[in-house]
Structure formats: structure tokens, C-alpha cells
Tab-separated table of C-alpha atoms and ligand atoms in Angstrom:
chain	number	residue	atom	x	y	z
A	9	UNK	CA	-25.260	156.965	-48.002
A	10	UNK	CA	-23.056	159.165	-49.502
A	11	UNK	CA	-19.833	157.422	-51.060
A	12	UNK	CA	-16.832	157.561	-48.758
A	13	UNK	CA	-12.865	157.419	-50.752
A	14	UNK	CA	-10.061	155.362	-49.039
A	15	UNK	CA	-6.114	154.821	-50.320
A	16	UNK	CA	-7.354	152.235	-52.206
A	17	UNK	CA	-9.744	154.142	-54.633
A	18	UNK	CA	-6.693	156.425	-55.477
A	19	UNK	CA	-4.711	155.956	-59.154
A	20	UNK	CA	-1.682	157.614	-56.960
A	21	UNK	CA	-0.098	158.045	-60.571
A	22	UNK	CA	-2.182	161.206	-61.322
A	23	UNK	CA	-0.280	163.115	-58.964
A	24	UNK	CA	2.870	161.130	-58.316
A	25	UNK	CA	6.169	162.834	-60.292
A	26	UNK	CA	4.353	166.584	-60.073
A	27	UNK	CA	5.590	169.400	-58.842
A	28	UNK	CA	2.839	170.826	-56.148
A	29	UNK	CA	3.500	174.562	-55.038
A	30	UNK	CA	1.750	175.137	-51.042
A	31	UNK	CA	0.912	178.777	-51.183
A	32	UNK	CA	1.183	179.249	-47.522
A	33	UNK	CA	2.831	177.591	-44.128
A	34	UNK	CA	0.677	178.332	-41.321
A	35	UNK	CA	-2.046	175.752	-39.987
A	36	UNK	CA	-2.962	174.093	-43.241
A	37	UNK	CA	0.004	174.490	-45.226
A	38	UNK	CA	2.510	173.466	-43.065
A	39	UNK	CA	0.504	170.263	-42.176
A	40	UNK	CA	-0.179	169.816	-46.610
A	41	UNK	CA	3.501	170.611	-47.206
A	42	UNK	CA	5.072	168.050	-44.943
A	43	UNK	CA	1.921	165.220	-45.301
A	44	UNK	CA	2.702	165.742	-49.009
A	45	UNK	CA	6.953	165.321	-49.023
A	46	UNK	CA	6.431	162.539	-46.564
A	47	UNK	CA	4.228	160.740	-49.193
A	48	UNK	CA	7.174	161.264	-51.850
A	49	UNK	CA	5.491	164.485	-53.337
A	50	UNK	CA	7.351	167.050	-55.022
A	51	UNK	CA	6.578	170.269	-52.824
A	52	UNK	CA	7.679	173.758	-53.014
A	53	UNK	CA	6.342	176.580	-50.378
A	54	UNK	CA	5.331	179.700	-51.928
A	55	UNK	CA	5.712	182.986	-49.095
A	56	UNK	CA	5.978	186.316	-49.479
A	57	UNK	CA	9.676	188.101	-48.549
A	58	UNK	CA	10.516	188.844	-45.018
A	59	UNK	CA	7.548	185.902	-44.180
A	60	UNK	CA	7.759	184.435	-40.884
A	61	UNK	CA	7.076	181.329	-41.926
A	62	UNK	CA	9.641	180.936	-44.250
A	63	UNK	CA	12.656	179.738	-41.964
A	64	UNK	CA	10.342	177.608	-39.918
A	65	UNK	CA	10.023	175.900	-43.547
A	66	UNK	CA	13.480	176.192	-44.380
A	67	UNK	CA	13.889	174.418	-41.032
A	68	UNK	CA	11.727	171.652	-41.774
A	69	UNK	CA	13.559	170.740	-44.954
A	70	UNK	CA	11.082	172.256	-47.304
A	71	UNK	CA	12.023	174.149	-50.892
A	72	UNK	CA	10.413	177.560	-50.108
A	73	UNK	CA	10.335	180.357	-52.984
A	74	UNK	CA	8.505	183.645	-53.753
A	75	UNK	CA	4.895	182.929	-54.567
A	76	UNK	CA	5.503	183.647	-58.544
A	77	UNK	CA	8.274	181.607	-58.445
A	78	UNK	CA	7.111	178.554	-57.049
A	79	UNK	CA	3.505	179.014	-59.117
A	80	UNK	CA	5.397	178.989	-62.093
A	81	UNK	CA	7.278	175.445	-62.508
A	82	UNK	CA	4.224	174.488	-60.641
A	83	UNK	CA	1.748	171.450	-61.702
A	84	UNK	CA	-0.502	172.581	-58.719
A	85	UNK	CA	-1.186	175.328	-57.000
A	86	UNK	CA	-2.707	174.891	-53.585
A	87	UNK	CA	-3.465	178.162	-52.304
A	88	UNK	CA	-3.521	178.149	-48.271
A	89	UNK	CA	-2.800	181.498	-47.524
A	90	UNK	CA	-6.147	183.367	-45.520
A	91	UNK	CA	-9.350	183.558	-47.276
A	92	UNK	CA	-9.305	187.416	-46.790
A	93	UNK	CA	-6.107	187.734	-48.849
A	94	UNK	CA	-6.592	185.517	-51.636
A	95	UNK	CA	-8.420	187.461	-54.217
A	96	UNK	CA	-5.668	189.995	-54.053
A	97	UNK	CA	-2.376	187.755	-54.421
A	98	UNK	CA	-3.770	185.641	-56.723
A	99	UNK	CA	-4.362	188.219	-58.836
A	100	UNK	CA	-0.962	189.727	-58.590
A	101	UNK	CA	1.262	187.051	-57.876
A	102	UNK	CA	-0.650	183.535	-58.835
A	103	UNK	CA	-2.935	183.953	-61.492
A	104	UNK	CA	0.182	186.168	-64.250
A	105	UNK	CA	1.923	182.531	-63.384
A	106	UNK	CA	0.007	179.795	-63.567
A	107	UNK	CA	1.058	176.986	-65.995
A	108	UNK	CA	-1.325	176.313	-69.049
A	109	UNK	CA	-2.639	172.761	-68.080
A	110	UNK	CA	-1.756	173.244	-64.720
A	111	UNK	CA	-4.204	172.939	-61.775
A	112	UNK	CA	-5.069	175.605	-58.975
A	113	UNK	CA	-6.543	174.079	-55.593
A	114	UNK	CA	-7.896	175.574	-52.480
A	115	UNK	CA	-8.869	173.793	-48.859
A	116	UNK	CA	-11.710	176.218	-48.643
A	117	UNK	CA	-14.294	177.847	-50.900
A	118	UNK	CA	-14.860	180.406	-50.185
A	119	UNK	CA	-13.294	182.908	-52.666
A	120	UNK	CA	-14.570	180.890	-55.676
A	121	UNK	CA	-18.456	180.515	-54.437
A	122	UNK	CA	-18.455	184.090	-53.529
A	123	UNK	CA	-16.745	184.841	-57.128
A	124	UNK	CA	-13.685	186.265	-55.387
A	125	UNK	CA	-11.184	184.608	-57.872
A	126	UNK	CA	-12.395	183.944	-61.590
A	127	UNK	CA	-9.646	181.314	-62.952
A	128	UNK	CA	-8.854	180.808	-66.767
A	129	UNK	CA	-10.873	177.795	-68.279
A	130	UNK	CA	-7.956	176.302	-69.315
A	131	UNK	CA	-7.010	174.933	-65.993
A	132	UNK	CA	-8.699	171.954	-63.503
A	133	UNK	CA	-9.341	173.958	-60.376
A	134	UNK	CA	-10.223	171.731	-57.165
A	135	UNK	CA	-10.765	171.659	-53.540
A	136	UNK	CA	-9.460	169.185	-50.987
A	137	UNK	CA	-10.873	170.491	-47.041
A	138	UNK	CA	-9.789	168.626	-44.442
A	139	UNK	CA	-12.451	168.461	-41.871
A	140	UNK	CA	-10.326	169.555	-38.833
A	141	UNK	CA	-7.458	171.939	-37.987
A	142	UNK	CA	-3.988	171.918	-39.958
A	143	UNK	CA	-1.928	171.015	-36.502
A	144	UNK	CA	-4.325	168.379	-36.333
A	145	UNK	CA	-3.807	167.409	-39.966
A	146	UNK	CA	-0.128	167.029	-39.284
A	147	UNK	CA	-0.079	165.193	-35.816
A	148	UNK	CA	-2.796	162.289	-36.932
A	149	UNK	CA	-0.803	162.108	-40.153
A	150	UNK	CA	2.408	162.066	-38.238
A	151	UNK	CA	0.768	159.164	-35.931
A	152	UNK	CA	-0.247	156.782	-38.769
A	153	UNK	CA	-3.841	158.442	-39.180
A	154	UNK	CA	-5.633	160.957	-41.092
A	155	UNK	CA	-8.134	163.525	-40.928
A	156	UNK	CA	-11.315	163.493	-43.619
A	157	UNK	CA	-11.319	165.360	-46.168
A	158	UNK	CA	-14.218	166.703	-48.651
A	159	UNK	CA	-13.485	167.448	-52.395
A	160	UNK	CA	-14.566	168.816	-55.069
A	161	UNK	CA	-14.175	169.526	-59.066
A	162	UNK	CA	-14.988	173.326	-60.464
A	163	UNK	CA	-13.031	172.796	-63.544
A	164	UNK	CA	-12.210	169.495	-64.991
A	165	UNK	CA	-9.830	171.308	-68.418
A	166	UNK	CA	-7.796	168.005	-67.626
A	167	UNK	CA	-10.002	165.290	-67.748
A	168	UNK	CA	-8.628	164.092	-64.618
A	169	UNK	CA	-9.614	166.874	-62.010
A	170	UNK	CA	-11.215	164.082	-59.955
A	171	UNK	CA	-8.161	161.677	-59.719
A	172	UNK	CA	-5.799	164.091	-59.135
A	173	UNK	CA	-8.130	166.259	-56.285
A	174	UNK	CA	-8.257	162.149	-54.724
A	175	UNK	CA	-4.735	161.934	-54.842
A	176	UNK	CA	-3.964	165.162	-53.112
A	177	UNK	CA	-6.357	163.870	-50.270
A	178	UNK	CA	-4.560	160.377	-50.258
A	179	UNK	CA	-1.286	162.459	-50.114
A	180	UNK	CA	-2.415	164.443	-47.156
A	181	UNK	CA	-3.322	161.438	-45.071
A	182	UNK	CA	-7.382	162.113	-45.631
A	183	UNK	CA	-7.994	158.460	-47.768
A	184	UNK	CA	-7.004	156.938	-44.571
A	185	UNK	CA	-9.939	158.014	-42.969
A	186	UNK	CA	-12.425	158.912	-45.716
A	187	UNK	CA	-13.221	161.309	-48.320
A	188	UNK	CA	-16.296	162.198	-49.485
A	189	UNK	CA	-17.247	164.323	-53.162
A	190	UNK	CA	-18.781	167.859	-52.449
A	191	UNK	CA	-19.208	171.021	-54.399
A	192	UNK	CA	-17.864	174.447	-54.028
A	193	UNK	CA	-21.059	175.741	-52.830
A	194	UNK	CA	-21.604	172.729	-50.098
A	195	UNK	CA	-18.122	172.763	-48.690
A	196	UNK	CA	-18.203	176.527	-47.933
A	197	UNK	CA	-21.630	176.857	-46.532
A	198	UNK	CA	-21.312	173.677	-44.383
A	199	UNK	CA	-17.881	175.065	-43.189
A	200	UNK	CA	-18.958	178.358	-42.397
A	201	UNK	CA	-21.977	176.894	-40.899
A	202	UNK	CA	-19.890	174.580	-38.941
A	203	UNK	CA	-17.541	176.925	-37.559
A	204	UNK	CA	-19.905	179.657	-36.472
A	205	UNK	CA	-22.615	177.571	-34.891
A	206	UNK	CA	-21.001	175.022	-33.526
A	207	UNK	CA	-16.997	173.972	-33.608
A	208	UNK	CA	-15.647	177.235	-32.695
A	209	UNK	CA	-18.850	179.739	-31.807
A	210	UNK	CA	-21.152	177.559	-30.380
A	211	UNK	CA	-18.685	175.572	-28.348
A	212	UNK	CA	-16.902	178.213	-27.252
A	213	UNK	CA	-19.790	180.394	-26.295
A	214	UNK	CA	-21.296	177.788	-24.357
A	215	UNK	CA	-18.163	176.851	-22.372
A	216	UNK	CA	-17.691	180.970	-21.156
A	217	UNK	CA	-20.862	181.119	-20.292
A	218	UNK	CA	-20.731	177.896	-17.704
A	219	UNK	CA	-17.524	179.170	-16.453
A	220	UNK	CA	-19.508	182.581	-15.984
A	221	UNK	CA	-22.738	181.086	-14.508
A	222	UNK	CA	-20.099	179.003	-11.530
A	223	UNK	CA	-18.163	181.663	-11.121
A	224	UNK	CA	-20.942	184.232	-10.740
A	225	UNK	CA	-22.605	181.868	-8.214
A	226	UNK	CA	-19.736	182.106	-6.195
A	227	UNK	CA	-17.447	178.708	-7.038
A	228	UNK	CA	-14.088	178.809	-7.703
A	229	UNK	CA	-12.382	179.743	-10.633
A	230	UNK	CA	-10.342	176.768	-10.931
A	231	UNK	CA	-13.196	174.360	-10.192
A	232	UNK	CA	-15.402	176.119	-12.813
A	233	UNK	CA	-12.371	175.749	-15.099
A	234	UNK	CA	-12.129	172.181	-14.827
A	235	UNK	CA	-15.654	171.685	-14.405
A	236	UNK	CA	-16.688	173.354	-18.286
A	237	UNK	CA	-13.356	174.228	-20.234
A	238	UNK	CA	-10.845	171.287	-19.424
A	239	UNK	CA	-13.135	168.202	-18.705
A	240	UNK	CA	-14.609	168.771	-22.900
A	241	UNK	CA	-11.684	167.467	-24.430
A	242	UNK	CA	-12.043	164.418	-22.143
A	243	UNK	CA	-15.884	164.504	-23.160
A	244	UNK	CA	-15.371	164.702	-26.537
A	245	UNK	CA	-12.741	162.627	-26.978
A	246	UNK	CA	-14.617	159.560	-26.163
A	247	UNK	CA	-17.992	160.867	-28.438
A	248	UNK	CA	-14.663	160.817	-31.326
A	249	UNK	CA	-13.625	157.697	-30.641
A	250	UNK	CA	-17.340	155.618	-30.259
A	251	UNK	CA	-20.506	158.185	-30.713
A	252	UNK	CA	-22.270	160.005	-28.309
A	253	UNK	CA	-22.792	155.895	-27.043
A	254	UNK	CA	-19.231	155.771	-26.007
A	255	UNK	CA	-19.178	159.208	-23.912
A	256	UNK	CA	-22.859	158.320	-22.050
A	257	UNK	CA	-21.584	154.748	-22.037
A	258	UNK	CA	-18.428	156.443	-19.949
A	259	UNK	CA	-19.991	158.474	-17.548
A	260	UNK	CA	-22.552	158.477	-14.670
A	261	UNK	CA	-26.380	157.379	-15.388
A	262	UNK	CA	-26.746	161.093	-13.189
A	263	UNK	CA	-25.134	162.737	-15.744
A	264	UNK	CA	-26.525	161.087	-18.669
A	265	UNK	CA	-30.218	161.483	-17.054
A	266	UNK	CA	-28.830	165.271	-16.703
A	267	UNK	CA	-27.572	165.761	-20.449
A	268	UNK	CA	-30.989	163.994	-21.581
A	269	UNK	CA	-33.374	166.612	-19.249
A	270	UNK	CA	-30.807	170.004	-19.270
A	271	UNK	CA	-29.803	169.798	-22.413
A	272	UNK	CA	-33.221	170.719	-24.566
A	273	UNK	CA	-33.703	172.937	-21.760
A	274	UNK	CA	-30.341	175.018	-23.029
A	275	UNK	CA	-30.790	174.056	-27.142
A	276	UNK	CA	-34.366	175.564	-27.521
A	277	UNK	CA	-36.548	175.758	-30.963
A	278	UNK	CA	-35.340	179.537	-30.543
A	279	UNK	CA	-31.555	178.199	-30.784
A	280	UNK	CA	-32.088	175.670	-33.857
A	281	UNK	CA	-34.262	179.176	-35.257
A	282	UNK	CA	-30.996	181.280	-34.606
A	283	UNK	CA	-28.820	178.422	-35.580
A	284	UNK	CA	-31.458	178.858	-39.310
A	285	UNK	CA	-30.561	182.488	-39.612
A	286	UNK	CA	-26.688	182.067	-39.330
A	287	UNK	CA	-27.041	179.233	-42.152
A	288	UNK	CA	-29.355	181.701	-44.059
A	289	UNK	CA	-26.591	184.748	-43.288
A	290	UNK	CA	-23.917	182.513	-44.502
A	291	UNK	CA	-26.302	181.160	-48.216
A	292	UNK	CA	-27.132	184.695	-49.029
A	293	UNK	CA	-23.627	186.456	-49.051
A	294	UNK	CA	-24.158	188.388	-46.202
A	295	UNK	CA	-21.843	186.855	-43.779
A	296	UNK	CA	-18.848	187.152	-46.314
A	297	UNK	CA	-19.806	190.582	-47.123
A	298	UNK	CA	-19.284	191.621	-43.813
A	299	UNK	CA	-16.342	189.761	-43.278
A	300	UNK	CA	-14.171	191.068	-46.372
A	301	UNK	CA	-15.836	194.186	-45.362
A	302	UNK	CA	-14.382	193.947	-42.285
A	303	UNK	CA	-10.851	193.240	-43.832
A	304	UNK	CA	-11.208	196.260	-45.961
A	305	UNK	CA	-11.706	198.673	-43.134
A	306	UNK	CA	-8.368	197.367	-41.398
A	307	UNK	CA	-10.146	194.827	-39.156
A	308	UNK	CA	-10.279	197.106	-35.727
A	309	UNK	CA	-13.802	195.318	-34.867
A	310	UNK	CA	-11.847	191.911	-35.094
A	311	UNK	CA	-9.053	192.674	-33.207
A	312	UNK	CA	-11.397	194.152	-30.289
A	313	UNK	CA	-12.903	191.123	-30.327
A	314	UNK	CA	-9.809	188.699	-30.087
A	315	UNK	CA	-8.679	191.043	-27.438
A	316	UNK	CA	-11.588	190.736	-25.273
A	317	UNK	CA	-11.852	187.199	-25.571
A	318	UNK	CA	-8.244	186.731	-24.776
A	319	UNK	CA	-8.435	188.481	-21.843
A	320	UNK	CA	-11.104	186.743	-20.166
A	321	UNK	CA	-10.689	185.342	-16.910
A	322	UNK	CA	-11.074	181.871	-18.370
A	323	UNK	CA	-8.304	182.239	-20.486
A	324	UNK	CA	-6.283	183.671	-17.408
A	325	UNK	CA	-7.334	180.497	-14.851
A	326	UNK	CA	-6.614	178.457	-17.795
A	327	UNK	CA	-3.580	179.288	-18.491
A	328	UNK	CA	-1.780	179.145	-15.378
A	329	UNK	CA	-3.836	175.698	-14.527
A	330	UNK	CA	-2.387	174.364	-18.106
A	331	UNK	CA	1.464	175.606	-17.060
A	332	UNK	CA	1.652	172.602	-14.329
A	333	UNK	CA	0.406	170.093	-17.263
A	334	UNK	CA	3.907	169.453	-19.170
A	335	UNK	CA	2.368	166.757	-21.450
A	336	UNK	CA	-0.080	169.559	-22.831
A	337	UNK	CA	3.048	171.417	-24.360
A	338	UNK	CA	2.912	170.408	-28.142
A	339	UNK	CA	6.089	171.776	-30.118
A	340	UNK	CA	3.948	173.018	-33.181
A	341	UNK	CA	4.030	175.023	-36.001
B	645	NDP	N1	-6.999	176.653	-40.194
B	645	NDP	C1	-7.581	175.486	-40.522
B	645	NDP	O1	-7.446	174.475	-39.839
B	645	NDP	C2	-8.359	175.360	-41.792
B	645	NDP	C3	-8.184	176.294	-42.803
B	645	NDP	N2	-8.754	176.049	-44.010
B	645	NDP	C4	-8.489	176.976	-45.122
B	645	NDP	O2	-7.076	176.950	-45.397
B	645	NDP	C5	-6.678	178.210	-45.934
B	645	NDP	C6	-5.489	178.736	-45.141
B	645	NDP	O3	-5.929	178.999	-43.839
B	645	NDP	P1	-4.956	178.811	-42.580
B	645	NDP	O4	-4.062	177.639	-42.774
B	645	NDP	O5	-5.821	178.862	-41.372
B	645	NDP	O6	-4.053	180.142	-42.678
B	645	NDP	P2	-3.012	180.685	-41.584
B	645	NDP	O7	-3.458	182.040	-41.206
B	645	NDP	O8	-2.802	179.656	-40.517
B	645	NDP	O9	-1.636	180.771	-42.422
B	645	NDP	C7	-1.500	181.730	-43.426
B	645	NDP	C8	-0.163	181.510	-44.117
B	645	NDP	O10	-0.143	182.334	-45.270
B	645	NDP	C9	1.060	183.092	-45.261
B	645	NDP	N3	0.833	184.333	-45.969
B	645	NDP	C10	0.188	185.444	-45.527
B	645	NDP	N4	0.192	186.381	-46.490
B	645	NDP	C11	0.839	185.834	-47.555
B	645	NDP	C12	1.185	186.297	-48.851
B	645	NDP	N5	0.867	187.527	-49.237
B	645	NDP	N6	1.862	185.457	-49.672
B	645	NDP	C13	2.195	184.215	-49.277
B	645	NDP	N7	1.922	183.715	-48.057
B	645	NDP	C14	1.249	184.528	-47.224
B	645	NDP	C15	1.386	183.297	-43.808
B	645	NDP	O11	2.774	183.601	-43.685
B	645	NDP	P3	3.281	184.486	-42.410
B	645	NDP	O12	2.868	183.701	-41.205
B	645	NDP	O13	4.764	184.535	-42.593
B	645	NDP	O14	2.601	185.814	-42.501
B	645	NDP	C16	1.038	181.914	-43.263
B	645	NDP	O15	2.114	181.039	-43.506
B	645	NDP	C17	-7.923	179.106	-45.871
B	645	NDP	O16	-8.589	179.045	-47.102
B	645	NDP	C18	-8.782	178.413	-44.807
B	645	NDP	O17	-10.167	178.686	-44.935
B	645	NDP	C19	-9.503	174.926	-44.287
B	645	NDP	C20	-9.709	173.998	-43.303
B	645	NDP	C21	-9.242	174.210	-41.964
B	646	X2X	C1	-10.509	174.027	-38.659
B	646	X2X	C2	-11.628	174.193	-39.585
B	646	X2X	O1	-12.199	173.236	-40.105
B	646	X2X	C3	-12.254	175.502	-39.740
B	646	X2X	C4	-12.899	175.791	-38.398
B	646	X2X	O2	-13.224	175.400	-40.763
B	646	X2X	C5	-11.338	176.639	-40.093
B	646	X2X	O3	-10.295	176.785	-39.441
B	646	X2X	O4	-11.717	177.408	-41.021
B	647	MG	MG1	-13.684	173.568	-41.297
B	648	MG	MG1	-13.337	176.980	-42.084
């Protein structure tokens, strides 16, 4: 059993009095930025001029610079700007800056296993991922919880890499819930894993193509809505909170005799086989060739596909079944 980090494994003092620049305020580094001030951290936001973000920073209270400027006086850099993107402003903007003795940190990665970004050896370079979104990572935190974290040392020039990577996670909320040590190389080809076959792609897939199959067979819209896309959260809410135990626990021995005899009949040998090629896709470079290929060539394959998707009837039904639900209506960043 791997060994899991709460607050009180932390020596809080290798980070406490720094100055920590967030490169970045969208989903993870608005939730770092204000986890981190709220634990008494130092924080500066680094953006680019004419950034969108940059008054919704201002607005939360936040110092908010150029990216050279708030590298510079920086103790660490936490670069949570897109993974597509980073090779190229670090080079022009983070890495000319950097403090000697200073540490550079990413929530991802990505761009350091695929030898996107080289750093000097005379810096500790870490990684603290939180294992969920950034809005989530700022509501749980905001609640009194936390979202887990992984982390992991590439360069230890300090000595002290470890502590101070722990710290950051402790300062983000993720020692209230558990942190676990990981490498470069693990974190980014569980991630992608994770993200492709089953949190975003797999789920996702799988929900469309129930709303399809209903809908197809002539049900309602609305019911097939309910039925595949709104009634998950519900679902998985309760597998969250108490295992797969809680959720069958919750619902109807038909059901649970139903997700015991459908489900193998949907997850085949021929999906765990695909499910082998995506991880193998992802562990030989492929996948991220493609995908900073695809950046490179202006993204028009990506943006047809967030269009389609978008446009789907499920997201249309959705969206006007989700209008009469008030309470769904989060204010976020
Ligand atoms: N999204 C998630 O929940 C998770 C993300 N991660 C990792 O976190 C990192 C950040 O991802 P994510 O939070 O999703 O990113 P987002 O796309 O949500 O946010 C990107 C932020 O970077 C800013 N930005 C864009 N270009 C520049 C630039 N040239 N200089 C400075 N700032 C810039 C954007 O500003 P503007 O909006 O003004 O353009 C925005 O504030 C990635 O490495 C990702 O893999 C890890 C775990 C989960
Ligand atoms: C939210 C998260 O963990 C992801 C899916 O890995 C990501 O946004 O990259
Ligand atoms: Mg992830
Ligand atoms: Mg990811």
C-alpha cells in the first residue's frame, strides 16, 4: 500500500514566508492561487497583457503581474497555463527569469516527460496534480475539504524538493485528503490514460450513446436525458462517498442484478484491448505527438470536434432541462 501524506506529515515552514508566482488563472490556477492566499501564502498571478483572466484576479484580491515579472521575485514558479503553450512561454518569458535556487512546478507532466521544457540543474523542479478539476479544487477547499493530489521530485538542487512539493499540496487543500509520491513519467501517463479512457472519453462516450440508443428507439428526449446524462452525478456521487457498495447498496436489487449481467456485456475483452492501445498510444509518444501536432497546425480538427459535440441534441435537451434547476447555477471562475 502505497504511502498516503496528510497536514500532519507537512514541515509547513519549507514553504511558509515564500513568494509563489501561479502562471495562469483559469481552472487550476485560479483554484491554486486562492487555496494558496487563503492558507497565508504569498501569491502573485503571472498573465499575459490584455488576459481575460486578469481582472477576474484583480477582482478576487490577487497581485497579478506580467509573467517575467512575477517569475522573477519568485521562490516558485507554478506553471498552470495549457500544456500546449508551455514549451513556448517558458522559454521566452519563464525560463530568462527564473531565480537561481528558486523552484519551477507544474500540475501536469506532460511537457517535462515528453522533454518539452529542459530546466537548468540549478533549480528543484516538482509536480503537485490534483486528481480532479480546478473548480472542484476550489469549492471542496472552500467547503473545509480537499481534493488528492500526486507529487513528484525531478530535481531536488535544494535538498528540500520533497518538503516543499508537500507543502504546496498541504497549501492547496490536497493533505486533507491524501497525497501520494509519483514520478513524472507515472503522473502523465496515468492522467492521460485517465482522461481519455475513462473520466472524460469513456464517460462521456458512453452517456451519448445511451441517450442515442433511447432516443433512436423512439423515447423521449427528456426521459433519455434524465435517464443516462443527469441521473450519473446522482450515481456517482454515492460510489464517491462509500464505493461501488454504497451506490448498489442505494439502488434496486433489479438494477444491481442489471449492472452485474449488462455491464460485461457493454465492457468486452475487445474494450479492456482498446482501452491497452490508448495506454500504449499515450507510453510511446504518439498521443502527444499528435496533439502538439495538432496545436501547430492551428487546431481546426479540435475545434470541429468541440463544435460537434456541443451541438448535440444532448447538450440542447440538457440545457434547457438544467435552466429550471436554479441550485445547479455555480458562480465560478
Ligand atoms: N483543468 C484541470 O482541472 C486540470 C489541469 N491540470 C493541468 O493544469 C495546467 C493548466 O491547465 P488548466 O487549468 O486546465 O488551463 P486553463 O485553460 O483552464 O487556463 C489557462 C490559463 O492560462 C492563461 N494563459 C493562456 N496563455 C497564457 C500566456 N501566454 N501567459 C500567461 N497566461 C496564459 C489563460 O488566460 P486567459 O484565459 O486570459 O487566456 C488562463 O488563465 C495544465 O498543465 C493541465 O494539464 C492538471 C490537473 C487538472
Ligand atoms: C481534471 C483532470 O484531472 C484532467 C482530466 O486530467 C485534466 O483536466 O487534464
Ligand atoms: Mg487529471
Ligand atoms: Mg489531465
Amino acid at each position: 500500500m502505497a504511502k498516503v501524506y496528510y497536514d500532519q506529515d507537512v514541515n509547513w515552514d519549507a514553504i511558509s514566508g515564500k513568494k509563489v508566482a501561479i502562471i495562469g488563472y483559469g481552472s487550476q490556477g485560479h483554484a491554486h492561487a486562492l487555496n494558496l492566499k487563503e492558507s497565508g501564502i504569498d501569491i502573485t498571478v503571472g498573465l499575459y497583457a490584455g488576459s481575460k483572466s486578469a481582472q477576474k484576479a484583480k477582482d478576487a484580491g490577487l497581485k497579478v503581474a506580467e509573467v517575467a515579472d512575477a517569475v522573477k521575485d519568485a521562490d516558485i514558479t507554478m506553471i498552470l497555463i495549457p500544456d500546449e503553450i508551455q514549451a513556448k512561454i517558458y522559454k521566452t518569458e519563464i525560463a530568462p527569469n527564473l531565480k537561481a535556487g528558486s523552484a519551477l512546478a507544474f500540475a501536469h507532466g506532460f511537457n517535462i516527460h515528453f522533454q518539452q521544457i529542459q530546466p537548468p540543474e540549478d533549480i528543484d523542479v516538482f509536480m503537485v496534480a490534483p486528481k480532479g478539476p480546478g473548480h472542484l479544487v476550489r469549492r471542496t477547499f472552500a467547503e473545509g475539504g480537499g481534493v488528492p493530489d500526486i507529487f513528484a521530485v525531478y530535481q531536488d538542487a535544494s535538498g528540500k524538493a520533497w518538503d516543499i512539493a508537500l507543502a504546496y499540496a498541504r497549501g492547496i487543500g490536497g493533505t486533507r485528503s491524501g497525497v501520494i509520491k509519483t514520478t513524472f513519467q507515472e503522473e502523465t501517463e496515468t492522467d492521460l490514460f485517465g482522461e481519455q479512457a475513462v473520466l472524460c472519453g469513456g464517460i462521456t462516450h458512453l452517456i451519448t450513446a445511451g441517450f442515442e440508443t433511447l432516443v433512436k428507439a423512439g423515447y423521449q428526449p427528456e426521459i433519455a436525458y434524465f435517464e443516462c446524462f443527469h441521473e450519473m452525478k446522482l450515481i456517482v456521487d454515492l460510489m464517491y462517498e462509500g464505493g461501488m457498495a454504497k451506490m448498489r447498496h442505494s439502488i434496486s436489487d433489479t438494477a444491481e442484478y442489471g449492472d452485474y449481467t449488462a455491464g460485461p456485456r457493454l465492457v468486452t475483452d475487445k474494450t479492456k484491448k482498446e482501452m491497452e492501445n490508448i495506454l500504449t498510444d499515450i507510453q510511446d509518444g504518439s498521443f502527444a505527438t499528435k496533439w502538439l501536432t495538432e496545436n501547430k497546425a492551428g487546431r481546426a480538427q479540435f475545434y470541429a470536434m468541440r463544435r460537434r459535440h456541443a451541438e448535440h441534441q444532448i447538450e440542447e435537451v440538457g440545457g434547457k432541462l438544467r435552466k429550471m434547476m436554479s441550485w445547479l447555477d455555480k458562480k465560478e471562475n
